Every structure is written in C-alpha cells, then in structure tokens.
Coordinates of C-alpha atoms and ligand atoms in Angstrom, one line a residue:
X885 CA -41.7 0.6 25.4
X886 CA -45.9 1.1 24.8
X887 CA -47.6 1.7 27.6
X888 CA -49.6 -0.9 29.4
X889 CA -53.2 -0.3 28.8
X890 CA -55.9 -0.1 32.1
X891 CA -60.0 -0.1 32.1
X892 CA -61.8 1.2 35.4
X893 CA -64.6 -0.8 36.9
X894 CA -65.8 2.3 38.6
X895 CA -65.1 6.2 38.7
X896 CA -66.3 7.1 41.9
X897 CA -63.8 8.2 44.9
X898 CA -60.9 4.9 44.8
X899 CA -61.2 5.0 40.8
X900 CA -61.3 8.8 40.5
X901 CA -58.2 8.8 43.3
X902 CA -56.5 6.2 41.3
X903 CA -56.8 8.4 37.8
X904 CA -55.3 11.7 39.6
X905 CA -52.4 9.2 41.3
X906 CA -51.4 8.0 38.2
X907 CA -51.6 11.1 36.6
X908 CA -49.9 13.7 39.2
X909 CA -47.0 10.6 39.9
X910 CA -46.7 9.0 36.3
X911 CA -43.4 9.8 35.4
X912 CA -42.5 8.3 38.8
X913 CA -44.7 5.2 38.2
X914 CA -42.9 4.5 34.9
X915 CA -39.5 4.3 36.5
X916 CA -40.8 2.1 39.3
X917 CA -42.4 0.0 36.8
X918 CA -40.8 0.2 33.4
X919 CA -43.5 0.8 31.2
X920 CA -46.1 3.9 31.5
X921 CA -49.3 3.0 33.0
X922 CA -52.4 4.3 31.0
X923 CA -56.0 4.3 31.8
X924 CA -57.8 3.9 28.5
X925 CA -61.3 3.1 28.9
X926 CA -63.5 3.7 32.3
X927 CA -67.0 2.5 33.4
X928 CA -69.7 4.3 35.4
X929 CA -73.4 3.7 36.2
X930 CA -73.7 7.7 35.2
X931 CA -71.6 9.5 32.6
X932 CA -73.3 13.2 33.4
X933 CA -71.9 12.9 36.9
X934 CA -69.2 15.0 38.1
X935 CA -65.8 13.2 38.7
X936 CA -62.5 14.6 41.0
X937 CA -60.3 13.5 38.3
X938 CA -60.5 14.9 34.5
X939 CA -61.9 12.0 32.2
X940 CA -61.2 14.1 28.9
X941 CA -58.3 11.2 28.1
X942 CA -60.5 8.1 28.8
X943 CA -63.2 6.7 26.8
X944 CA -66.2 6.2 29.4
X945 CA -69.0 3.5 29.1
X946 CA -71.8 2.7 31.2
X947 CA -71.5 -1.2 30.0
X948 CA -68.6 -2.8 32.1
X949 CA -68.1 -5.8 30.2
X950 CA -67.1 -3.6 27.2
X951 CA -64.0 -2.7 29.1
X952 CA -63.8 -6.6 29.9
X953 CA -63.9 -7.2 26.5
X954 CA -61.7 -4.7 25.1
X955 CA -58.7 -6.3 23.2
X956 CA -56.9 -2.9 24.1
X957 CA -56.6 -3.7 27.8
X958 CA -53.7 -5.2 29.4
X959 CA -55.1 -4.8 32.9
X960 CA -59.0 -4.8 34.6
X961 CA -59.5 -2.6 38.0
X962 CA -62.6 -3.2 39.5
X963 CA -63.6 -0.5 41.7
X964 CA -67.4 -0.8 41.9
X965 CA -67.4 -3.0 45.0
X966 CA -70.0 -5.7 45.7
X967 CA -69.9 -9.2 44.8
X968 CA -72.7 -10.2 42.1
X969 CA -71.8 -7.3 39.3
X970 CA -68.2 -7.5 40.6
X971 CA -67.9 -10.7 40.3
X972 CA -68.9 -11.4 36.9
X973 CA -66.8 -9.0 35.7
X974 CA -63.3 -9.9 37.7
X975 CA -64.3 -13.7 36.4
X976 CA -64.8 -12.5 32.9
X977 CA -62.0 -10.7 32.8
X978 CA -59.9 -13.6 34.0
X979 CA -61.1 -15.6 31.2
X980 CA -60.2 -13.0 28.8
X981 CA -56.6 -13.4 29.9
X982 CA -56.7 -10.2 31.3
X983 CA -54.9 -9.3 35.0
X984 CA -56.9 -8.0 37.5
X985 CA -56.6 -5.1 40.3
X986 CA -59.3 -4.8 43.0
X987 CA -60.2 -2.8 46.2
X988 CA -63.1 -4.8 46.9
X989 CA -63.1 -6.6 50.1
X990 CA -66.2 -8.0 50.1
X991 CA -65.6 -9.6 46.7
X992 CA -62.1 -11.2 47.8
X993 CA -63.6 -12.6 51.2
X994 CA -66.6 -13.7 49.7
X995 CA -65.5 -15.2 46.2
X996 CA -61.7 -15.3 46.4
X997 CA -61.0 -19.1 46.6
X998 CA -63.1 -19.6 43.0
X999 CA -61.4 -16.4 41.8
X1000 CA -58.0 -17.0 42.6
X1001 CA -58.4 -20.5 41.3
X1002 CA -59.9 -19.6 37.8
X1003 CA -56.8 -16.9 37.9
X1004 CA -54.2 -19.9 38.6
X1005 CA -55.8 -21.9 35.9
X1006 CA -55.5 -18.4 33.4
X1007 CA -52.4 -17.5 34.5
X1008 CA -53.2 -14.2 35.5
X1009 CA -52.5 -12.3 38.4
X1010 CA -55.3 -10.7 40.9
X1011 CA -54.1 -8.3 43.3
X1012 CA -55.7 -6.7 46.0
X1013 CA -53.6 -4.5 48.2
X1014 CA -56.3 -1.7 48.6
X1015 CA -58.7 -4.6 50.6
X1016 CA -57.6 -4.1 53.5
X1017 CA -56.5 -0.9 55.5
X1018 CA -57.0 1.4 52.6
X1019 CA -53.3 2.5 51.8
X1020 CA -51.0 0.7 54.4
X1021 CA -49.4 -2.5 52.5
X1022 CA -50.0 -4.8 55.1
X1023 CA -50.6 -7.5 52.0
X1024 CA -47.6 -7.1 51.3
X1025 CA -46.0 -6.9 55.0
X1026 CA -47.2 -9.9 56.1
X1027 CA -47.4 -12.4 53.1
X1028 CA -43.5 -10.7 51.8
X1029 CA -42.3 -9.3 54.5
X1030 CA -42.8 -11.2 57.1
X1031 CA -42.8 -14.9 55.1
X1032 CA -40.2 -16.3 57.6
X1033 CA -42.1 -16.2 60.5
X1034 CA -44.9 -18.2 62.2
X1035 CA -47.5 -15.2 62.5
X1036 CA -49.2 -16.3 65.9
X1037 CA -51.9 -13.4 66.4
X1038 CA -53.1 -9.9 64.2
X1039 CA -55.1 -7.1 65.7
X1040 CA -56.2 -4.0 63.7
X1041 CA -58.6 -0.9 63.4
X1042 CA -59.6 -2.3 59.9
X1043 CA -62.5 0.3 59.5
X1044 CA -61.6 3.5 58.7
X1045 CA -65.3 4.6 58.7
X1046 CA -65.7 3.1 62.5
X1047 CA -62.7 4.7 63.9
X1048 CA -63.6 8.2 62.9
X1049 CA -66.9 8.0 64.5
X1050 CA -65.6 6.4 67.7
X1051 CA -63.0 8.6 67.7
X1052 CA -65.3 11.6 67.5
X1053 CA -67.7 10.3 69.3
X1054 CA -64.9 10.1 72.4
X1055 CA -62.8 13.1 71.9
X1056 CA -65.9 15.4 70.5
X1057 CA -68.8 14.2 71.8
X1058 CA -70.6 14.5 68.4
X1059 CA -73.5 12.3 68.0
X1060 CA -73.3 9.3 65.5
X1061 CA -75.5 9.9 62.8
X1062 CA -73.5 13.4 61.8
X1063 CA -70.2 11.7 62.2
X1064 CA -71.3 8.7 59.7
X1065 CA -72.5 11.5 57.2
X1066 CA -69.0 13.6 57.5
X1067 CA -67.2 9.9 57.0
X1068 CA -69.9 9.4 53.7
X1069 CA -69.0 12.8 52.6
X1070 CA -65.7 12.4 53.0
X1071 CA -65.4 9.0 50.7
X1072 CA -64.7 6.5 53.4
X1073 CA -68.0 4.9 54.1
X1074 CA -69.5 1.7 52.0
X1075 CA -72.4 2.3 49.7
X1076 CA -74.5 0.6 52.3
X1077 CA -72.7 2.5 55.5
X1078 CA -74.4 -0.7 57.4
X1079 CA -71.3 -2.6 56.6
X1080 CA -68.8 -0.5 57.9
X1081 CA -70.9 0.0 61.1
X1082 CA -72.1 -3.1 62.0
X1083 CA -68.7 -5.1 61.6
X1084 CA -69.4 -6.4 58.2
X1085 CA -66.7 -4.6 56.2
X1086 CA -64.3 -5.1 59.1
X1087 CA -65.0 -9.0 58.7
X1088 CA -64.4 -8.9 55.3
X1089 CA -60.9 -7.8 55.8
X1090 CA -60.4 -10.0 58.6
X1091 CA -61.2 -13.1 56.4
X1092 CA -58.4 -11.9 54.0
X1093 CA -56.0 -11.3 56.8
X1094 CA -56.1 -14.3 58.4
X1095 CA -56.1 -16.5 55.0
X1096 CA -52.8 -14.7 54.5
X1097 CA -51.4 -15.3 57.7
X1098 CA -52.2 -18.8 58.3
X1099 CA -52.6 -19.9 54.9
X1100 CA -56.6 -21.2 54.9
X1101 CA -59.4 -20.4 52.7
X1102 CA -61.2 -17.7 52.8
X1103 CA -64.2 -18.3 55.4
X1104 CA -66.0 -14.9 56.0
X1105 CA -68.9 -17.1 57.3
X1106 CA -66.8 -18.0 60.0
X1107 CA -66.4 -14.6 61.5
X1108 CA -68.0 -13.6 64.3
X1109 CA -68.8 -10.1 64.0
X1110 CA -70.5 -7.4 66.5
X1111 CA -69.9 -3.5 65.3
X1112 CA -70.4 -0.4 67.1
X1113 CA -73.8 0.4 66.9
X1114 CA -74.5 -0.1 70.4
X1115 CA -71.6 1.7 72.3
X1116 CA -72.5 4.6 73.6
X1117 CA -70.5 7.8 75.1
X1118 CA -71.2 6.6 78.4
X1119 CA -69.5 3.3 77.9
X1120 CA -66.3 5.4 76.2
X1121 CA -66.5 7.1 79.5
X1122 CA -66.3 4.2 82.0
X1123 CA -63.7 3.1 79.7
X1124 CA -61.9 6.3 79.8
X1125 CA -61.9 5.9 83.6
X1126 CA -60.7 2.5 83.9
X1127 CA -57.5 4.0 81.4
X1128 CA -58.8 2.1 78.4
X1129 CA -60.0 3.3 75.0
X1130 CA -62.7 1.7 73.2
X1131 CA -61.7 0.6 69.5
X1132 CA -63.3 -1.6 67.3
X1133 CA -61.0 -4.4 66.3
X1134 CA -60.4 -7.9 63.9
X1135 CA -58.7 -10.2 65.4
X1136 CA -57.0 -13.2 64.3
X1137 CA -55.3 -16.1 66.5
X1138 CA -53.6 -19.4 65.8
X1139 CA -54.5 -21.4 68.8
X1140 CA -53.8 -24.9 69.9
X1141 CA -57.7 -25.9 68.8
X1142 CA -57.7 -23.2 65.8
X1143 CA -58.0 -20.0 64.4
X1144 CA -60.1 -17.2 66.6
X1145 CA -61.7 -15.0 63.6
X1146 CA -63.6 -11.9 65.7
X1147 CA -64.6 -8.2 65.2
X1148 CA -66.1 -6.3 68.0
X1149 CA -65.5 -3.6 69.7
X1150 CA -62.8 -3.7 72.5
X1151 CA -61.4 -2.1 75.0
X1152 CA -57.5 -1.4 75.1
X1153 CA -55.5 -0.2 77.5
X1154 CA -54.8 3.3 77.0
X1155 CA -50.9 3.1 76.8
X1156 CA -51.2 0.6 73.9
X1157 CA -49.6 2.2 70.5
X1158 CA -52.9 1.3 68.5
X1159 CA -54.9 3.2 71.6
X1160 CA -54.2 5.9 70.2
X1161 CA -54.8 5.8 65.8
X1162 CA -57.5 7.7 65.7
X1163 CA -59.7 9.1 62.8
X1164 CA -60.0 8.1 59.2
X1165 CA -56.7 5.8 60.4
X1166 CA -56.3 1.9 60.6
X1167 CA -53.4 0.2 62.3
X1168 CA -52.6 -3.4 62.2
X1169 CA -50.6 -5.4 64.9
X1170 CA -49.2 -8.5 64.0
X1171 CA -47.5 -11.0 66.4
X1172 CA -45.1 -13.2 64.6
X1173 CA -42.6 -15.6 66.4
X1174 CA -39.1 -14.2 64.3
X1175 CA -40.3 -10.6 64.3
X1176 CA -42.6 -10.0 67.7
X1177 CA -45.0 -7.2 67.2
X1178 CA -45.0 -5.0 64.8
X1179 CA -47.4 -2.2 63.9
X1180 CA -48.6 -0.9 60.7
X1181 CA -50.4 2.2 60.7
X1182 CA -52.0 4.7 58.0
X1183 CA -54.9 5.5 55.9
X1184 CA -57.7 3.4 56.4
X1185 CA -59.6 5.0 53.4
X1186 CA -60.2 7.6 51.3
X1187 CA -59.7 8.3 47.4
X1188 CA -55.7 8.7 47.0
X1189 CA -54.8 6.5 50.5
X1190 CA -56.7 3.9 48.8
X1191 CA -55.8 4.5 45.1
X1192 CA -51.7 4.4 46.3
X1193 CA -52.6 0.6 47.4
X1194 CA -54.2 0.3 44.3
X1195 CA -51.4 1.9 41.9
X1196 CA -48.6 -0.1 43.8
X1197 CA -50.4 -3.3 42.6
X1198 CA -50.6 -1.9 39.3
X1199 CA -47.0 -1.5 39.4
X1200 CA -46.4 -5.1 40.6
X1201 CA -48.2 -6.4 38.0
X1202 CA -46.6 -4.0 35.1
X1203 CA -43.3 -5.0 36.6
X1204 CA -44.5 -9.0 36.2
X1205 CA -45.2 -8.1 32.8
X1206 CA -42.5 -6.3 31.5
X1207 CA -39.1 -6.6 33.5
X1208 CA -36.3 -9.2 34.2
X1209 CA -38.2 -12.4 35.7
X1210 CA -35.3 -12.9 37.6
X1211 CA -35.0 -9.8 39.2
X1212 CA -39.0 -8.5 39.6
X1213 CA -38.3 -6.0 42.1
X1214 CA -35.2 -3.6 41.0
X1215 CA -32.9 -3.8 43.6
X1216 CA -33.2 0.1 44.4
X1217 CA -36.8 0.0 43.4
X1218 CA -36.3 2.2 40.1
X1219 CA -35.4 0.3 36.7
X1220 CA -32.1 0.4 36.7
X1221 CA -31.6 2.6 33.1
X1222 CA -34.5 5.2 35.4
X1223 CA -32.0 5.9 38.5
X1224 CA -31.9 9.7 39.0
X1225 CA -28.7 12.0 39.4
X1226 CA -30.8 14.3 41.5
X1227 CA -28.1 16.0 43.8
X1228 CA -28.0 14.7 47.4
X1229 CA -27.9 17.7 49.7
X1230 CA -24.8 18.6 52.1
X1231 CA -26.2 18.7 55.7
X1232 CA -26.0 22.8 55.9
X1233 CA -29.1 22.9 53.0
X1234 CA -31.1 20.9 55.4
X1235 CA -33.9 22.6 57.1
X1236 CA -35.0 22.1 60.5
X1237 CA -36.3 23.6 63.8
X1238 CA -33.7 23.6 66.8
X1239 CA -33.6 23.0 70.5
X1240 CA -30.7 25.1 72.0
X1241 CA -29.3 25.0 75.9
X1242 CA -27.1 27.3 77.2
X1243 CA -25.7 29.3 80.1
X1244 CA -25.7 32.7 79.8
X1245 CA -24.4 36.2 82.3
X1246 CA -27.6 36.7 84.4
X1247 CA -27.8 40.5 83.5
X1248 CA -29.9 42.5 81.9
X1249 CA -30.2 42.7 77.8
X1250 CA -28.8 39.3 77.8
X1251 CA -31.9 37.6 76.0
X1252 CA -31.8 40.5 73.5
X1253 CA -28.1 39.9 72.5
X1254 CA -28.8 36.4 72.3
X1255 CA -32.1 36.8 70.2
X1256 CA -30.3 39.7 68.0
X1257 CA -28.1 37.0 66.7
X1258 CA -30.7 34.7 65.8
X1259 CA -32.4 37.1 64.2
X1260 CA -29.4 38.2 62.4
X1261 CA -29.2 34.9 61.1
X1262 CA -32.7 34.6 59.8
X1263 CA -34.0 32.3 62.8
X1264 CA -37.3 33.0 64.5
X1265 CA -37.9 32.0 68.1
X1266 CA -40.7 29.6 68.6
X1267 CA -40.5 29.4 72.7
X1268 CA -38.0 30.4 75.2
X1269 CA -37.8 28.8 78.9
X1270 CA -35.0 30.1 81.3
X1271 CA -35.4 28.1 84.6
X1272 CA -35.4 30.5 87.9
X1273 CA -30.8 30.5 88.7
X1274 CA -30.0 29.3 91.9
X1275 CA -30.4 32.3 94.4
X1276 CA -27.4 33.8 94.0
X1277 CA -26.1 32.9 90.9
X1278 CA -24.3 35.0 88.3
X1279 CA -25.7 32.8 85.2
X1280 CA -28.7 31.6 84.2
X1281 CA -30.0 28.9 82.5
X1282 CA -31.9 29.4 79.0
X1283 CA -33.4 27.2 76.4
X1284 CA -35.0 27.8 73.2
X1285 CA -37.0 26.1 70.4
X1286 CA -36.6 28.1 67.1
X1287 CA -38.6 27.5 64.4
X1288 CA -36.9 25.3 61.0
X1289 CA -34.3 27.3 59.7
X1290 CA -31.4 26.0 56.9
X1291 CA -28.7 24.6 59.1
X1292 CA -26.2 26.5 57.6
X1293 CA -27.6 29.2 59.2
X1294 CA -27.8 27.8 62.8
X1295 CA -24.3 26.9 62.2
X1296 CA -23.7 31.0 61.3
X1297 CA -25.4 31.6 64.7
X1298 CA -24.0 29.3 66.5
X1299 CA -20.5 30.4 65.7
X1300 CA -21.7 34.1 66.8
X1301 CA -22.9 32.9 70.2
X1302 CA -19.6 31.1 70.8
X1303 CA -17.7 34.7 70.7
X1304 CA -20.7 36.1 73.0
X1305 CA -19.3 37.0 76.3
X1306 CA -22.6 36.7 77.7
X1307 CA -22.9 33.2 76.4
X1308 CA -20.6 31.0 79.0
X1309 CA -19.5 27.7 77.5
X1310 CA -20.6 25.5 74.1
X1311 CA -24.4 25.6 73.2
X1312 CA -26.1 22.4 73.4
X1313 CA -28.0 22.1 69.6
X1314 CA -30.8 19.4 69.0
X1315 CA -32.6 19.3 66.2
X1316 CA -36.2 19.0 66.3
X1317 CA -38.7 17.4 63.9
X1318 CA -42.5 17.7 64.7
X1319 CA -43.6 15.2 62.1
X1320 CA -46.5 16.1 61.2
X1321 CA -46.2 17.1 57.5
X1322 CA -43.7 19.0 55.7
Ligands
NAP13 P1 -68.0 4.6 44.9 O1 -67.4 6.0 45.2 O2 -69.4 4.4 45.2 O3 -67.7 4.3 43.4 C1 -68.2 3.2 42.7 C2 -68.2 3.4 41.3 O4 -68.7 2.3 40.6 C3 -69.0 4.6 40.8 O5 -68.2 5.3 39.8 C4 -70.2 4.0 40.2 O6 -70.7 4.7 39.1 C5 -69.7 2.7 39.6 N1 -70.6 1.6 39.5 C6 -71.5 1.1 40.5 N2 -72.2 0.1 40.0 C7 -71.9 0.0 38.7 C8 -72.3 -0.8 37.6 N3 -73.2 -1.8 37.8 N4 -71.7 -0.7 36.4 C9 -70.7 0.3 36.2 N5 -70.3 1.1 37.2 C10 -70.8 1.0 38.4 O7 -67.1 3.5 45.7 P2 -65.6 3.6 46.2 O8 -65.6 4.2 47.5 O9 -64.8 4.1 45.1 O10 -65.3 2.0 46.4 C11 -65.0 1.2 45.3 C12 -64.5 -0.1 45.9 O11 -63.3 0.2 46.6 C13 -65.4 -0.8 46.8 O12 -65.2 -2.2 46.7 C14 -64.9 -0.4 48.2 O13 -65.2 -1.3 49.2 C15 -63.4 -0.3 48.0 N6 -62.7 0.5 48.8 C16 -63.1 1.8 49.1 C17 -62.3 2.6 49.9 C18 -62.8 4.0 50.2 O14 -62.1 4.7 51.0 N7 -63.8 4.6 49.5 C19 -61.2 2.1 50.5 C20 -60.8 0.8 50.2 C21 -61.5 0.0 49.4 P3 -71.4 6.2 39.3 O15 -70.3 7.0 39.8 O16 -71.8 6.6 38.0 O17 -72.5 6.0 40.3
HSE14 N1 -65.5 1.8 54.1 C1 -64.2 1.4 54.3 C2 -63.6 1.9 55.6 C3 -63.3 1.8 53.2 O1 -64.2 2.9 56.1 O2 -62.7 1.4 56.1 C4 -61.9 1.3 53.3 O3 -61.9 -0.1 53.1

C-alpha cells in the first residue's frame, strides 16, 4: 500500500524528534499502522539552520501554507506552537480536507472549540496527544481508558520546564535563572520561557484536561493560574521541614457548585507518589469513581518524549484511514498480516542480577569457595553482607547481590553450591531488577 504522505509545521526540537522517531522506528510504525508514514515536505522560518534530524529526504519551505496546500499531503503537523500563525494554518488545513496532528497546547486551549468544530464539519480528525505531559498518553488514558468512569478530581506536574527547576532548585540548590537556561538548552522550555514559569503553559494543559474529563468547552480564561516565580529555597526548606515537597500543580475538580480549574504551586506531603517525579518529568493523578487513583508518569518534554505522543497520533490517524473500520485498533496492536515470529526466549536466556541467602560452615575460606563458583560460572559479585552468627555458632549467615548474569548460569551455580559442603541447606534466589534502564 503507498505510503501516507506528512508536511511539518515546524523543524525545531518536537518536529526534528518526530523526523528521527519515524525514521529510527518506521518499519515498526508501518506494522502498528498499516501503511508507511512519510514526511514529504517541511516548513521552517530558517532553511540555513542546523536540524537534529537529516532533512536530505524532505522538501523544506519557509511558506507554511505551501505544505497546507500541497495536494501530496495526507496529513498536517503543526509544530510551530502559538495561536495566530498556528492557527491559520491548522484551519486551512482543515478546509483542505486535510487531518491534522498538533503539540500545541496553547492553540488547542485557546482555539479548540472553533477548530474541532470546523474539523467535525470537514470530517477530519485533529489530534493532539503531545499537548499535554509531553510523551505520557494521558489523552488517551482518560478520554479511552478510563470512559467508564465518573472522573471526580486530576492533579499533575504538567510543566516539565517547572519541575526541573524546582526540582534543582530543592535538591541542588542551583539558582533559577541557570536552571531555566539548562531546561531552554535542553528543548523543554516555550519560546517565551514566561509561560512555562509563570503557570501559563501549565493552564493551557489544564483547560484541555479538564474539557476531557468533564466534558466542557475549553475555558483557559477560566483558569486561575499563579507559577513559581516567587518560591524561593527558603520556602522549599520550611516545606522540607514540615515533610512536604513543593510542586507546581493543575488541578481539576468536579464539585457540587462546579469545576475548580487552578495551577499554583503546592505543597504535598512528602510520602505522596507524585512527591517524588522530579526533573524534566510530569505525572498526572486522576481520581475516577470505577478506577480510584491512578497515576501517570513520564516525559514531560523534550524532542523524542514529545515526538512518540506525536507519532502515536499519527498512527491513529493512519490506522482511521487505512484499516478495517470495524476493528481500528488490531487486537494485538500489529496488523494482523505484520505479527512477528520473533522467538520468545526460555527463562535460562534471561538476564538478571540475583539476591542469594544462605547458610554456610563458619570457617575460614568459606566466602572464597562460595565466590570461586560464582566466578566459575561467569557471575560477578555486586555486594556481600554476612550478619555477625550467634556467639557460638558453627554457621553463618551470608547474602549476596550479584550483578545480571543469564539465568542459566545462576542455575549452573546454583546446582554447584547445592553439592558444597560448606553450603548447609537450599539457597534462597531472588531475582533483582533495578529498573532504571536496560
Ligand atoms: P521550536 O523548537 O521553537 O520549533 C518551532 C519550529 O517552528 C522551528 O522549526 C521554527 O523554525 C518553526 N517556525 C516558527 N515560526 C514559524 C513560522 N511562522 N513559519 C514557519 N515555521 C515557523 O519549538 P518546539 O519546542 O519544537 O515546540 C513546537 C510545539 O510543540 C509548540 O506548540 C510547543 O508548545 C509544543 N511542545 C513542545 C514540547 C517540547 O518539549 N519542546 C513538548 C510538548 C509540546 P526555525 O527552526 O527555522 O526557527
Ligand atoms: N514547555 C513545556 C514544558 C513543553 O516544559 O512542559 C512540554 O509541553
């Protein structure tokens, strides 16, 4: 099947992420989706600039609305941001029966309700995962996931750009205006960093969240919104002391008399889950009455967080296009004629670090049998702990973290141990996973 055809509204860091996402993961996307997605034509205010994804493949413009225009294109993302250039352009591409993708919170809160209506009228689809909280789908969580429930409250770090300088403004002590000029370096800020830091973006996002959970229109005007401008280490401090953290947070309420639309910054108690996202990260709780809380947490922002929000819309989209109406989504995700026969391992190739607990002769060169046959075996020791024995006692107590191994190999060890005679009784094995990457 031809590929669909995109134009960019923007190159910069969502539109360049979005490029090398689609690139790096587009044999994936295509089996997800069912057609290959292809960018074809780009727009940028500056074609000499430098970009962090190759643009040899794309035909680049400085004149938006001849990607608008283009007869090629199947589907518009506007990554520019704003809401007068932005606008235009989502509206004209609507009218050229064109679908839409967009990152741009300020643009949804602002002109959503006249730009999802001209879309109903078009029948077109605008998507805008990548609004709010960078790459976490909490779109799609709360309009999809959680459509059977009465959503009574949200709560979120919505500002990615906030919570890394409150976060190293309390755990480093750095002073603001550096930390704002890391987050600017790193992507994550707005053109105008005054939105992120005075509540502004954060509102933006709130407006969307709440239209979504309790089905109103879009009222960013109705948002009261106070940033973090004026807290100061000493205040994280006090806070500190009282066993609260400071965050900055948007949050939505259904009450009896209506719906409570506030950012501001806010102090949570310290054993709270959402305490403790810190950085570039955004978390959202939601209180529903079905579910309860639940908590979404990732990338706030950032090029590729933002552009795998962005690329998963494309897919919807593609798959609206192209596949089964009556079954959308593919039941296992993949098109059905893309499922893989990639092997599924046996439990011995799988690799990870052990805890192990035994008892073991209280003698000398104990440890070093014990460690000999680990090493035999190809495991390295991370950390070894062997409580003092009771006085008296002719064994001892000895527990080790090894680093991650194949389990077939722990299995080889573990069998060795057993015929030990310094080794008294079975080894307790549990596997340990530190989570934190690969
Ligand atoms: P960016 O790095 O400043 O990129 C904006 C791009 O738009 C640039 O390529 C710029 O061209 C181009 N542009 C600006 N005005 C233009 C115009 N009038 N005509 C044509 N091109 C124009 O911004 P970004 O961080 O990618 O953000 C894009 C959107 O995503 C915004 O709505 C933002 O709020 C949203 N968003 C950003 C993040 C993030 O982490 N950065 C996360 C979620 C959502 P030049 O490069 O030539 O200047
Ligand atoms: N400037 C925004 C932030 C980008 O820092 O959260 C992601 O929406």
């Amino acid at each position: 099947m031809k590929p669909v055809k995109v134009g960019l509204l923007g190159l910069g860091t969502v539109g360049g992420g979005t490029v090398n996402v689609l690139a790096r993961n587009g044999e994936e996307i295509a089996r997800r989706a069912g057609r290959a997605i292809q960018v074809v034509q780009a727009s940028a205010r500056d074609l000499n600039k430098q970009r962090i994804c190759p643009t040899e493949r794309i035909r680049l413009t400085t004149d938006s609305m001849e990607v608008v225009n283009n007869p090629e294109i199947d589907i518009v993302v506007e990554l520019i941001g704003g809401n007068s250039v932005a606008r235009d352009l989502v509206l004209k591409a609507i009218a050229n029966d064109k679908h839409v993708v967009t990152a741009n919170k300020a643009l949804i809160a602002l002109n959503g309700n006249e730009i999802f209506e001209a879309a109903h009228k078009q029948g077109v689809m605008v998507a805008f995962e990548a609004a709010v909280a960078g790459g976490i789908p909490i779109i799609k969580a709360i309009r999809e996931g959680l459509a059977g429930n009465r959503i009574e409250w949200l709560a979120g770090i919505i500002n990615g750009t906030g919570n890394f300088i409150l976060t190293a403004m309390s755990d480093e002590g750095r002073p603001f205006a550096e930390v704002l000029a890391d987050a600017q370096r790193l992507g994550y800020a707005e053109a105008d960093p005054g939105f992120d830091v005075e509540g502004i973006d954060a509102a933006h996002k709130l407006t969307i969240l709440a239209s979504i959970a309790f089905g109103i229109p879009l009222q960013f005007d109705k948002v009261y919104t106070e940033g973090i401008s004026k807290i100061t280490p000493e205040d994280i401090g006090y806070a500190d002391r009282l066993g609260y953290r400071i965050k900055h947070l948007g949050i939505a309420r259904r009450t009896a008399e209506g719906i409570e639309m506030r950012v501001h910054p806010t102090l949570i108690p310290r054993r709270q889950l959402i305490a403790s996202v810190d950085g570039v990260m955004n978390a959202v709780l939601v209180r529903a009455d079905a579910m309860g809380p639940s908590l979404y947490y990732g990338a706030g922002a950032g090029a590729e967080p933002t552009a795998s929000a962005v690329v998963a819309d494309l897919v919807d989209v593609v798959r609206a296009l192209t596949t089964d109406p009556n079954n959308r989504v593919p039941h296992l995700a993949f098109q059905p004629d893309a499922i893989s026969s990639v092997p599924v391992l046996a439990m011995e190739e799988a690799k990870t670090a052990y805890y192990l607990n035994m008892d073991a002769a209280d003698r000398p060169g104990v440890l070093g049998e014990i460690a000999t046959v680990l090493g035999d075996a190809g495991i390295s020791i991370e950390a070894v702990v062997q409580p003092e024995p009771p006085r008296g006692a002719a064994r001892a107590r000895l527990i080790l973290l090894t680093h991650r191994v194949h389990e077939r190999q722990m299995n080889a060890a573990l069998s060795k141990l057993s015929t030990l005679e310094a080794v008294l009784g079975p080894v307790t094995r549990i596997r340990v996973e530190h989570l934190n990457g690969d």
